[in-house]
Coordinates of C-alpha atoms and ligand atoms in Angstrom, one line a residue:
X1 CA -13.1 -10.1 34.9
X2 CA -12.3 -13.7 35.8
X3 CA -10.5 -15.0 32.8
X4 CA -8.5 -18.2 33.1
X5 CA -4.9 -17.8 32.1
X6 CA -3.9 -21.4 31.6
X7 CA -0.8 -22.3 29.7
X8 CA -1.1 -23.9 26.2
X9 CA -1.0 -27.7 26.8
X10 CA 2.0 -28.0 24.4
X11 CA 4.2 -25.9 27.0
X12 CA 4.1 -28.4 29.7
X13 CA 4.9 -31.9 28.7
X14 CA 3.0 -35.1 30.1
X15 CA 6.2 -36.3 31.6
X16 CA 6.7 -33.1 33.6
X17 CA 3.2 -33.1 34.8
X18 CA 3.5 -36.7 36.0
X19 CA 6.7 -35.9 37.8
X20 CA 5.0 -33.0 39.5
X21 CA 2.1 -35.3 40.5
X22 CA 4.5 -37.8 42.0
X23 CA 6.3 -35.0 43.9
X24 CA 3.0 -33.8 45.5
X25 CA 1.9 -35.7 48.5
X26 CA -1.9 -35.8 49.6
X27 CA -2.4 -35.0 53.3
X28 CA -5.5 -35.0 55.5
X29 CA -5.9 -32.1 58.2
X30 CA -7.0 -32.8 61.7
X31 CA -9.1 -29.6 61.8
X32 CA -11.0 -26.8 59.9
X33 CA -8.6 -24.3 58.3
X34 CA -11.0 -22.2 56.1
X35 CA -9.8 -22.5 52.5
X36 CA -13.0 -24.2 51.7
X37 CA -14.4 -20.8 51.2
X38 CA -12.1 -20.0 48.2
X39 CA -14.9 -20.8 45.7
X40 CA -17.2 -18.4 47.5
X41 CA -14.3 -15.8 47.5
X42 CA -14.1 -16.3 43.7
X43 CA -17.7 -15.9 43.3
X44 CA -17.8 -12.7 45.4
X45 CA -14.9 -11.3 43.5
X46 CA -16.5 -12.1 40.2
X47 CA -19.8 -10.6 41.2
X48 CA -18.0 -7.5 42.3
X49 CA -16.1 -7.2 39.0
X50 CA -19.0 -8.1 36.7
X51 CA -18.9 -10.1 33.7
X52 CA -18.6 -9.4 30.1
X53 CA -19.9 -11.2 27.0
X54 CA -19.7 -10.4 23.5
X55 CA -21.9 -11.8 20.8
X56 CA -21.3 -11.5 17.0
X57 CA -24.3 -11.8 14.9
X58 CA -23.5 -12.8 11.3
X59 CA -26.4 -13.0 8.7
X60 CA -28.0 -11.4 5.8
X61 CA -29.8 -8.1 6.3
X62 CA -33.3 -8.7 7.4
X63 CA -32.8 -12.3 8.5
X64 CA -34.0 -11.5 11.9
X65 CA -30.7 -10.9 14.0
X66 CA -31.9 -7.9 15.9
X67 CA -35.2 -9.4 16.7
X68 CA -33.7 -12.5 18.0
X69 CA -31.2 -10.7 20.3
X70 CA -34.0 -8.5 21.7
X71 CA -35.9 -11.8 22.3
X72 CA -33.0 -13.5 23.9
X73 CA -32.3 -10.8 26.4
X74 CA -35.9 -9.8 26.8
X75 CA -35.2 -6.1 26.1
X76 CA -35.3 -3.7 23.2
X77 CA -31.7 -2.8 22.2
X78 CA -33.4 -0.3 19.7
X79 CA -31.3 -1.3 16.8
X80 CA -32.3 0.5 13.7
X81 CA -33.5 -1.3 10.6
X82 CA -30.6 -1.8 8.2
X83 CA -30.5 -1.0 4.4
X84 CA -29.6 -3.5 1.8
X85 CA -27.6 -1.0 -0.3
X86 CA -24.4 -0.6 1.6
X87 CA -21.4 -1.1 -0.6
X88 CA -19.3 -2.8 2.1
X89 CA -20.0 -5.0 5.0
X90 CA -19.5 -3.0 8.3
X91 CA -19.5 -4.3 11.9
X92 CA -21.5 -2.2 14.3
X93 CA -20.6 -3.0 18.0
X94 CA -22.9 -1.7 20.8
X95 CA -22.2 -2.2 24.4
X96 CA -25.0 -2.3 27.0
X97 CA -24.9 -3.0 30.8
X98 CA -27.5 -5.4 32.0
X99 CA -28.4 -6.4 35.5
X100 CA -30.1 -9.7 36.8
X101 CA -30.4 -10.1 40.6
X102 CA -26.9 -8.8 41.8
X103 CA -25.0 -9.8 38.6
X104 CA -23.8 -7.2 36.3
X105 CA -23.2 -8.2 32.6
X106 CA -21.5 -5.8 30.2
X107 CA -22.9 -7.2 26.8
X108 CA -21.6 -6.2 23.5
X109 CA -23.7 -7.0 20.5
X110 CA -21.7 -6.8 17.2
X111 CA -23.9 -6.9 14.1
X112 CA -22.8 -7.4 10.5
X113 CA -24.3 -4.4 8.5
X114 CA -24.8 -5.2 4.7
X115 CA -23.6 -8.8 5.0
X116 CA -24.3 -10.7 1.9
X117 CA -25.7 -7.7 0.0
X118 CA -22.6 -7.3 -2.2
X119 CA -21.9 -9.1 -5.4
X120 CA -18.3 -10.0 -4.5
X121 CA -18.8 -12.5 -1.6
X122 CA -15.2 -12.3 -0.4
X123 CA -15.9 -8.7 0.6
X124 CA -18.7 -10.0 2.8
X125 CA -16.8 -12.2 5.1
X126 CA -13.4 -10.7 5.2
X127 CA -14.4 -7.7 7.3
X128 CA -16.0 -10.2 9.9
X129 CA -12.6 -12.2 10.1
X130 CA -10.6 -8.8 10.3
X131 CA -12.8 -7.5 13.1
X132 CA -12.3 -10.7 15.2
X133 CA -8.6 -10.6 14.6
X134 CA -8.5 -6.9 15.6
X135 CA -10.0 -7.8 19.0
X136 CA -7.5 -10.3 19.7
X137 CA -4.6 -8.1 18.5
X138 CA -6.0 -5.3 20.9
X139 CA -6.0 -7.9 23.8
X140 CA -2.5 -9.1 22.9
X141 CA -1.1 -5.6 22.8
X142 CA -2.6 -5.0 26.3
X143 CA -0.9 -8.2 27.6
X144 CA 2.4 -7.3 26.0
X145 CA 2.5 -3.8 27.7
X146 CA 5.0 -3.2 30.5
X147 CA 2.3 -1.5 32.5
X148 CA -0.7 -3.6 31.7
X149 CA -4.3 -3.2 33.2
X150 CA -6.0 -6.5 32.1
X151 CA -8.0 -6.2 35.4
X152 CA -10.3 -3.4 34.2
X153 CA -9.6 -3.8 30.5
X154 CA -12.7 -3.9 28.4
X155 CA -12.3 -7.3 26.7
X156 CA -13.9 -6.9 23.3
X157 CA -12.9 -10.5 22.0
X158 CA -15.8 -12.2 20.5
X159 CA -17.2 -15.0 22.7
X160 CA -19.8 -16.5 20.4
X161 CA -20.8 -16.1 16.8
X162 CA -24.5 -16.7 16.2
X163 CA -24.5 -17.6 12.5
X164 CA -28.0 -17.1 10.9
X165 CA -28.8 -19.5 8.1
X166 CA -31.7 -18.7 5.8
X167 CA -34.7 -21.1 6.1
X168 CA -34.6 -22.1 2.5
X169 CA -34.9 -25.8 3.0
X170 CA -32.3 -26.5 0.4
X171 CA -28.7 -26.3 1.6
X172 CA -26.1 -23.9 2.8
X173 CA -25.2 -21.0 0.6
X174 CA -21.7 -20.7 -0.7
X175 CA -21.3 -17.5 1.4
X176 CA -22.3 -19.3 4.5
X177 CA -19.7 -22.1 4.1
X178 CA -16.9 -19.7 3.2
X179 CA -17.7 -17.5 6.2
X180 CA -18.0 -20.3 8.7
X181 CA -14.8 -22.0 7.3
X182 CA -12.9 -18.8 7.8
X183 CA -14.2 -18.1 11.2
X184 CA -14.3 -21.5 12.9
X185 CA -10.6 -21.3 14.2
X186 CA -11.3 -17.8 15.6
X187 CA -14.5 -17.9 17.3
X188 CA -17.2 -20.3 18.6
X189 CA -19.8 -20.7 16.1
X190 CA -23.4 -21.6 16.9
X191 CA -25.5 -22.0 13.7
X192 CA -29.1 -21.1 13.8
X193 CA -31.8 -21.5 11.4
X194 CA -33.5 -18.1 11.3
X195 CA -37.3 -17.5 10.9
X196 CA -38.0 -21.2 11.4
X197 CA -41.6 -20.5 11.5
X198 CA -41.8 -20.1 7.7
X199 CA -40.6 -23.7 7.1
X200 CA -42.7 -26.8 7.8
X201 CA -41.8 -29.2 10.7
X202 CA -40.9 -32.1 8.3
X203 CA -38.9 -30.0 6.0
X204 CA -37.1 -28.5 9.0
X205 CA -35.9 -31.8 10.2
X206 CA -34.5 -32.7 6.8
X207 CA -33.0 -29.3 6.4
X208 CA -31.2 -29.6 9.8
X209 CA -29.7 -33.1 8.9
X210 CA -28.6 -31.6 5.5
X211 CA -26.9 -28.6 7.1
X212 CA -25.1 -30.7 9.5
X213 CA -23.8 -33.2 6.9
X214 CA -22.7 -30.2 4.8
X215 CA -20.8 -28.6 7.6
X216 CA -19.1 -32.0 8.4
X217 CA -18.2 -32.7 4.9
X218 CA -16.8 -29.1 4.4
X219 CA -14.7 -29.5 7.6
X220 CA -16.5 -26.6 9.4
X221 CA -15.9 -26.9 13.2
X222 CA -18.9 -25.5 15.0
X223 CA -19.1 -25.1 18.9
X224 CA -20.0 -28.2 20.7
X225 CA -21.5 -27.9 24.2
X226 CA -19.0 -29.2 26.7
X227 CA -19.6 -32.6 28.1
X228 CA -16.6 -32.9 30.5
X229 CA -18.6 -31.4 33.4
X230 CA -20.8 -34.1 34.9
X231 CA -23.4 -31.8 36.0
X232 CA -24.3 -30.6 32.6
X233 CA -22.8 -33.3 30.4
X234 CA -26.2 -34.9 29.7
X235 CA -28.1 -31.9 28.8
X236 CA -25.1 -30.5 26.7
X237 CA -24.7 -33.8 24.8
X238 CA -28.5 -34.0 24.0
X239 CA -28.4 -30.3 22.8
X240 CA -25.4 -31.0 20.5
X241 CA -27.9 -33.4 18.7
X242 CA -30.3 -30.5 18.1
X243 CA -27.8 -28.3 16.4
X244 CA -28.5 -26.1 14.4
X245 CA -31.2 -24.6 16.4
X246 CA -34.2 -23.4 14.6
X247 CA -35.4 -20.2 16.1
X248 CA -38.1 -17.6 16.0
X249 CA -37.8 -14.2 17.3
X250 CA -40.4 -11.7 18.4
X251 CA -41.0 -9.0 20.9
X252 CA -44.7 -9.1 20.3
X253 CA -46.9 -10.5 23.1
X254 CA -50.0 -12.5 22.5
X255 CA -52.5 -13.8 25.1
X256 CA -52.5 -17.5 25.2
X257 CA -55.0 -18.9 27.7
X258 CA -54.5 -16.4 30.7
X259 CA -50.9 -15.8 29.9
X260 CA -49.1 -13.2 27.7
X261 CA -46.4 -14.9 25.8
X262 CA -43.9 -13.8 23.0
X263 CA -45.3 -14.9 19.8
X264 CA -45.8 -14.2 16.1
X265 CA -49.4 -14.1 15.1
X266 CA -50.5 -15.3 11.7
X267 CA -54.1 -15.5 10.2
X268 CA -53.9 -19.2 10.6
X269 CA -52.5 -19.3 14.1
X270 CA -49.8 -18.2 16.5
X271 CA -46.1 -19.2 16.7
X272 CA -45.0 -19.1 20.2
X273 CA -41.4 -18.3 20.5
X274 CA -40.8 -20.1 23.8
X275 CA -42.9 -23.2 22.8
X276 CA -40.4 -26.0 22.3
X277 CA -42.8 -27.5 19.8
X278 CA -42.7 -24.4 17.6
X279 CA -39.0 -23.4 17.8
X280 CA -35.7 -24.1 19.5
X281 CA -35.5 -20.6 21.0
X282 CA -35.6 -21.9 24.6
X283 CA -32.9 -24.4 23.8
X284 CA -30.6 -21.7 22.4
X285 CA -31.3 -19.4 25.4
X286 CA -30.6 -22.0 27.9
X287 CA -27.3 -23.3 26.2
X288 CA -26.1 -19.8 25.3
X289 CA -26.9 -17.9 28.5
X290 CA -27.7 -20.2 31.3
X291 CA -25.5 -23.1 30.9
X292 CA -22.5 -22.4 28.7
X293 CA -21.7 -18.6 28.8
X294 CA -18.7 -19.2 31.0
X295 CA -17.5 -22.0 28.8
X296 CA -17.9 -19.9 25.7
X297 CA -15.7 -17.2 27.4
X298 CA -13.1 -19.7 28.6
X299 CA -12.9 -21.4 25.0
X300 CA -12.4 -18.0 23.6
X301 CA -9.5 -17.3 25.8
X302 CA -7.9 -20.7 25.9
X303 CA -8.5 -22.0 22.5
X304 CA -9.1 -19.1 20.0
X305 CA -7.1 -16.4 21.5
X306 CA -4.1 -18.8 22.4
X307 CA -4.0 -19.8 18.8
X308 CA -4.0 -16.2 17.6
X309 CA -1.3 -15.4 20.2
X310 CA 0.9 -18.4 19.4
X311 CA 0.9 -17.7 15.7
X312 CA 1.5 -13.9 16.2
X313 CA 4.4 -14.6 18.4
X314 CA 5.8 -17.2 16.2
X315 CA 5.4 -14.7 13.4
X316 CA 7.5 -12.3 15.5
X317 CA 10.2 -14.9 15.8
X318 CA 9.3 -16.2 19.4
X319 CA 9.5 -19.9 20.1
X320 CA 9.5 -22.2 23.1
X321 CA 12.1 -24.5 21.8
X322 CA 15.4 -23.8 20.3
X323 CA 17.4 -26.0 17.9
X324 CA 17.7 -29.7 19.0
X325 CA 14.2 -29.1 20.8
X326 CA 15.8 -27.5 23.8
X327 CA 13.5 -25.5 25.8
X328 CA 14.2 -21.6 25.4
X329 CA 13.1 -19.0 27.8
X330 CA 11.7 -15.7 26.6
X331 CA 15.0 -14.0 27.6
X332 CA 17.1 -16.5 25.5
X333 CA 14.8 -16.2 22.5
X334 CA 15.0 -12.4 22.7
X335 CA 18.8 -12.6 22.9
X336 CA 19.0 -15.0 20.0
X337 CA 16.6 -12.9 18.0
X338 CA 18.7 -9.8 18.8
X339 CA 21.9 -11.6 17.7
X340 CA 20.3 -12.6 14.5
X341 CA 19.1 -9.2 13.8
X342 CA 22.4 -7.6 14.3
X343 CA 24.1 -10.3 12.1
X344 CA 21.5 -9.7 9.5
X345 CA 22.0 -5.9 9.8
X346 CA 25.7 -6.2 9.5
X347 CA 25.3 -8.5 6.5
X348 CA 23.0 -6.0 4.8
X349 CA 25.4 -3.2 5.6
X350 CA 28.4 -5.1 4.1
X351 CA 26.2 -6.0 1.0
X352 CA 25.3 -2.3 0.7
X353 CA 28.8 -1.2 1.0
X354 CA 30.0 -3.6 -1.6
X355 CA 27.2 -2.7 -3.9
X356 CA 28.3 1.1 -3.4
X357 CA 31.9 0.4 -4.2
X358 CA 30.9 -1.5 -7.3
X359 CA 28.5 1.3 -8.3
X360 CA 31.2 3.9 -7.9
X361 CA 33.7 1.7 -9.9
X362 CA 31.2 1.3 -12.7
X363 CA 30.5 5.1 -12.7
X364 CA 34.3 5.9 -12.7
X365 CA 34.8 3.6 -15.8
X366 CA 31.9 5.2 -17.6
X367 CA 33.3 8.6 -16.8
X368 CA 36.8 7.6 -17.8
X369 CA 35.6 6.3 -21.1
X370 CA 33.6 9.5 -21.7
X371 CA 36.9 11.4 -21.0
X372 CA 38.9 9.4 -23.5
X373 CA 36.2 9.9 -26.1
X374 CA 36.2 13.7 -25.6
X375 CA 40.0 13.9 -25.7
X376 CA 40.1 11.9 -29.0
X377 CA 37.4 14.1 -30.3
X378 CA 39.4 17.3 -29.2
X379 CA 42.6 15.9 -30.9
X380 CA 40.8 15.2 -34.1
X381 CA 39.2 18.7 -34.3
X382 CA 42.7 20.2 -33.4
X383 CA 44.3 18.4 -36.3
X384 CA 41.5 19.4 -38.6
X385 CA 41.7 23.1 -37.5
X386 CA 45.6 22.9 -38.1
X387 CA 45.0 21.6 -41.7
X388 CA 42.4 24.1 -42.4
X389 CA 44.6 26.8 -41.2
X390 CA 47.5 25.8 -43.3
X391 CA 45.3 25.6 -46.3
X392 CA 44.1 29.1 -45.8
X393 CA 47.6 30.4 -45.4
X394 CA 48.5 28.9 -48.7
X395 CA 45.4 30.3 -50.3
X396 CA 46.3 33.8 -48.8
X397 CA 49.9 33.5 -50.2
X398 CA 48.6 32.7 -53.6
X399 CA 46.0 35.4 -53.6
X400 CA 48.7 38.1 -52.6
X401 CA 50.8 36.9 -55.4
X402 CA 47.9 37.2 -57.8
X403 CA 47.1 40.6 -56.3
X404 CA 50.7 41.7 -57.1
X405 CA 50.7 40.3 -60.6
X406 CA 47.4 41.8 -61.2
X407 CA 48.5 45.3 -59.9
X408 CA 51.7 45.1 -62.0
X409 CA 49.5 44.3 -65.1
X410 CA 47.1 47.1 -64.3
X411 CA 49.8 49.6 -63.8
X412 CA 51.3 48.7 -67.3
X413 CA 47.9 48.9 -68.9
X414 CA 47.4 52.4 -67.3
X415 CA 50.7 53.6 -68.8
X416 CA 49.6 52.3 -72.2
X417 CA 46.4 53.9 -71.8
X418 CA 48.0 57.3 -70.9
X419 CA 50.4 57.2 -73.9
X420 CA 47.3 57.0 -76.1
X421 CA 46.1 60.4 -74.6
X422 CA 49.4 62.1 -75.2
X423 CA 48.4 63.1 -78.7
X424 CA 45.4 65.1 -77.2
X425 CA 47.6 67.9 -75.5
X426 CA 51.3 68.2 -74.7
X427 CA 50.8 70.2 -71.5
X428 CA 48.1 68.0 -70.4
X429 CA 50.2 64.9 -71.5
X430 CA 53.2 66.0 -69.6
X431 CA 51.1 66.5 -66.6
X432 CA 49.4 63.2 -67.1
X433 CA 52.5 61.4 -67.8
X434 CA 54.1 62.6 -64.7
X435 CA 51.2 61.7 -62.7
X436 CA 50.8 58.3 -64.3
X437 CA 54.4 57.6 -63.8
X438 CA 54.2 58.7 -60.3
X439 CA 51.1 56.7 -59.9
X440 CA 52.7 53.7 -61.4
X441 CA 55.6 54.0 -59.1
X442 CA 53.2 54.3 -56.3
X443 CA 51.3 51.2 -57.5
X444 CA 54.5 49.4 -57.8
X445 CA 55.5 50.3 -54.4
X446 CA 52.1 49.7 -53.0
X447 CA 51.8 46.2 -54.5
X448 CA 54.5 45.2 -52.1
X449 CA 52.4 46.1 -49.2
X450 CA 49.3 44.2 -47.9
X451 CA 46.7 43.3 -50.4
X452 CA 44.0 45.5 -48.8
X453 CA 46.0 48.7 -49.1
X454 CA 46.8 47.8 -52.6
X455 CA 43.3 47.4 -53.5
X456 CA 42.5 50.7 -51.7
X457 CA 45.4 52.4 -53.6
X458 CA 44.2 51.0 -56.9
X459 CA 40.6 52.4 -56.3
X460 CA 42.0 55.8 -55.3
X461 CA 44.2 55.7 -58.4
X462 CA 41.3 54.7 -60.7
X463 CA 39.3 57.6 -59.4
X464 CA 42.1 59.9 -60.0
X465 CA 42.5 58.6 -63.5
X466 CA 38.9 59.0 -64.4
X467 CA 39.0 62.6 -63.1
X468 CA 42.0 63.3 -65.3
X469 CA 40.6 61.7 -68.3
X470 CA 37.3 63.6 -67.8
X471 CA 39.3 66.9 -67.6
X472 CA 41.3 66.0 -70.7
X473 CA 38.3 65.1 -72.6
X474 CA 36.7 68.4 -71.7
X475 CA 39.7 70.5 -72.7
X476 CA 39.8 68.6 -76.1
X477 CA 36.1 69.4 -76.6
X478 CA 36.9 73.0 -75.6
X479 CA 39.9 73.1 -78.2
X480 CA 37.8 71.7 -80.9
X481 CA 35.1 74.1 -80.3
X482 CA 37.4 77.2 -80.5
X483 CA 38.9 75.7 -83.6
X484 CA 35.6 75.5 -85.2
X485 CA 34.9 79.2 -84.2
X486 CA 38.2 80.4 -85.6
X487 CA 39.4 78.0 -88.2
X488 CA 42.8 78.5 -89.5
X489 CA 43.1 80.4 -92.9
X490 CA 43.1 78.0 -96.0
X491 CA 45.9 78.4 -98.2
Ligands
GDP501 P1 -31.9 -7.9 10.8 O1 -31.6 -7.1 9.7 O2 -31.2 -9.3 10.5 O3 -31.5 -7.4 12.2 O4 -33.4 -8.4 10.8 P2 -34.5 -7.9 11.8 O5 -34.4 -8.4 13.2 O6 -34.5 -6.3 11.7 O7 -35.9 -8.5 11.2 C1 -36.2 -8.1 9.9 C2 -37.7 -8.6 9.7 O8 -37.9 -10.0 9.9 C3 -38.7 -8.0 10.7 O9 -39.7 -7.5 9.9 C4 -39.0 -8.9 11.7 O10 -40.2 -8.8 12.4 C5 -38.9 -10.1 10.9 N1 -38.6 -11.4 11.7 C6 -37.6 -11.3 12.7 N2 -37.6 -12.5 13.3 C7 -38.5 -13.4 12.6 C8 -38.9 -14.6 12.7 O11 -38.3 -15.5 13.5 N3 -39.9 -15.2 11.9 C9 -40.4 -14.3 10.9 N4 -41.3 -14.8 10.2 N5 -40.0 -13.1 10.8 C10 -39.1 -12.6 11.7

């Protein structure tokens, strides 16, 4: 693809150019050498390679985009009718290979599907902007590759945007202004008034003037046909005055006189697509395809792509001049950038280290505080436990004393109780006395032992006592019965 790779004008200063011109001497040759065939060589090479051209059609669904493209290239691209109910705008690209004489054209038509059908208008134009940027980005990536193949690369950058305006006769819609404003620095915009056959000639003229003044007042830059080439300057200048073109599209053919022409037939007459009194279709075709296709391609590369590339590289930190406006080579910029990056990385590492140390210190202080609190709590509990233990020891001692006193009292009371039974029987009494005395001795001895064994001893003793007293009562009852049976003789 014969793309010009000129440097951005900012790179080479006017002074440098002047100096170069002064260093170059103009000479005449005494005979034919042959480099006059260079343009032919270029043409041949280009024809061999073929050309590529990419058109973006932006406009509401049903405005006549597909019909116009079919009419422009005089073929049926068989684009399906689009629905109005897509939730998002989608860009549909289709590439075709066309031949005319011995020239091959790789034509890509990109259509905006669902444009203007959403309530949120921002969602309508943003995908278009993103698509154009994506094509620039793909080209830039190919350019930046070590092993690049731009020679046979399929360039998908958009060369022209045909912007379809509704033939309302009023003014531009907000969406149209917003979209064109966000696209004008990225692509060559050619505005067209679609379906121009549905607006009267007088209204159309007024509408054109109004549209142009709205575009100018909104600061929208549309594509201007170039006037720097003498051969086409006149026609291009006059065509610039006809913008925006009012077009009619149709693939239907109607017989006019003895000729079949593309037209739209109505009950009241025929609108001929190629009749300049009926529409600007021919002007558009001439300007777009015959006269300015190469300029559109060149403008895309040298203006729009260069701007994208410059912004992108600057974003990445590359620059042509260093501090004090000194020119910087790519290598120097790279080294400076690398240096800056390492410095930044070291600074960040240092920052992170300091932050880590600070965090550790903070954590340590928190842990130490927690440990101190725990220790204090432990000491407190230990003290409380000690006091509790001493209190319990005291209680135990008192209880043991009480038990001893109680046991003594009990033993004495048992002795008194036994003495009262002595009258009941001497044998029994002697026995009992002995037992009680021994029991009392046992109790007395036992009271000096631990409280538990004392209590156990006293229980055993009480059981024994009860046994004895029961036996005593029974023998008493038996004695009284025998006395009743054999009473002593009364004197
Ligand atoms: P797209 O959705 O924008 O691609 O619109 P189409 O090209 O599919 O056209 C939608 C309808 O508009 C079809 O019925 C076409 O016949 C009709 N149409 C296309 N161009 C014109 C035109 O210039 N004038 C009029 N009146 N109708 C047109």
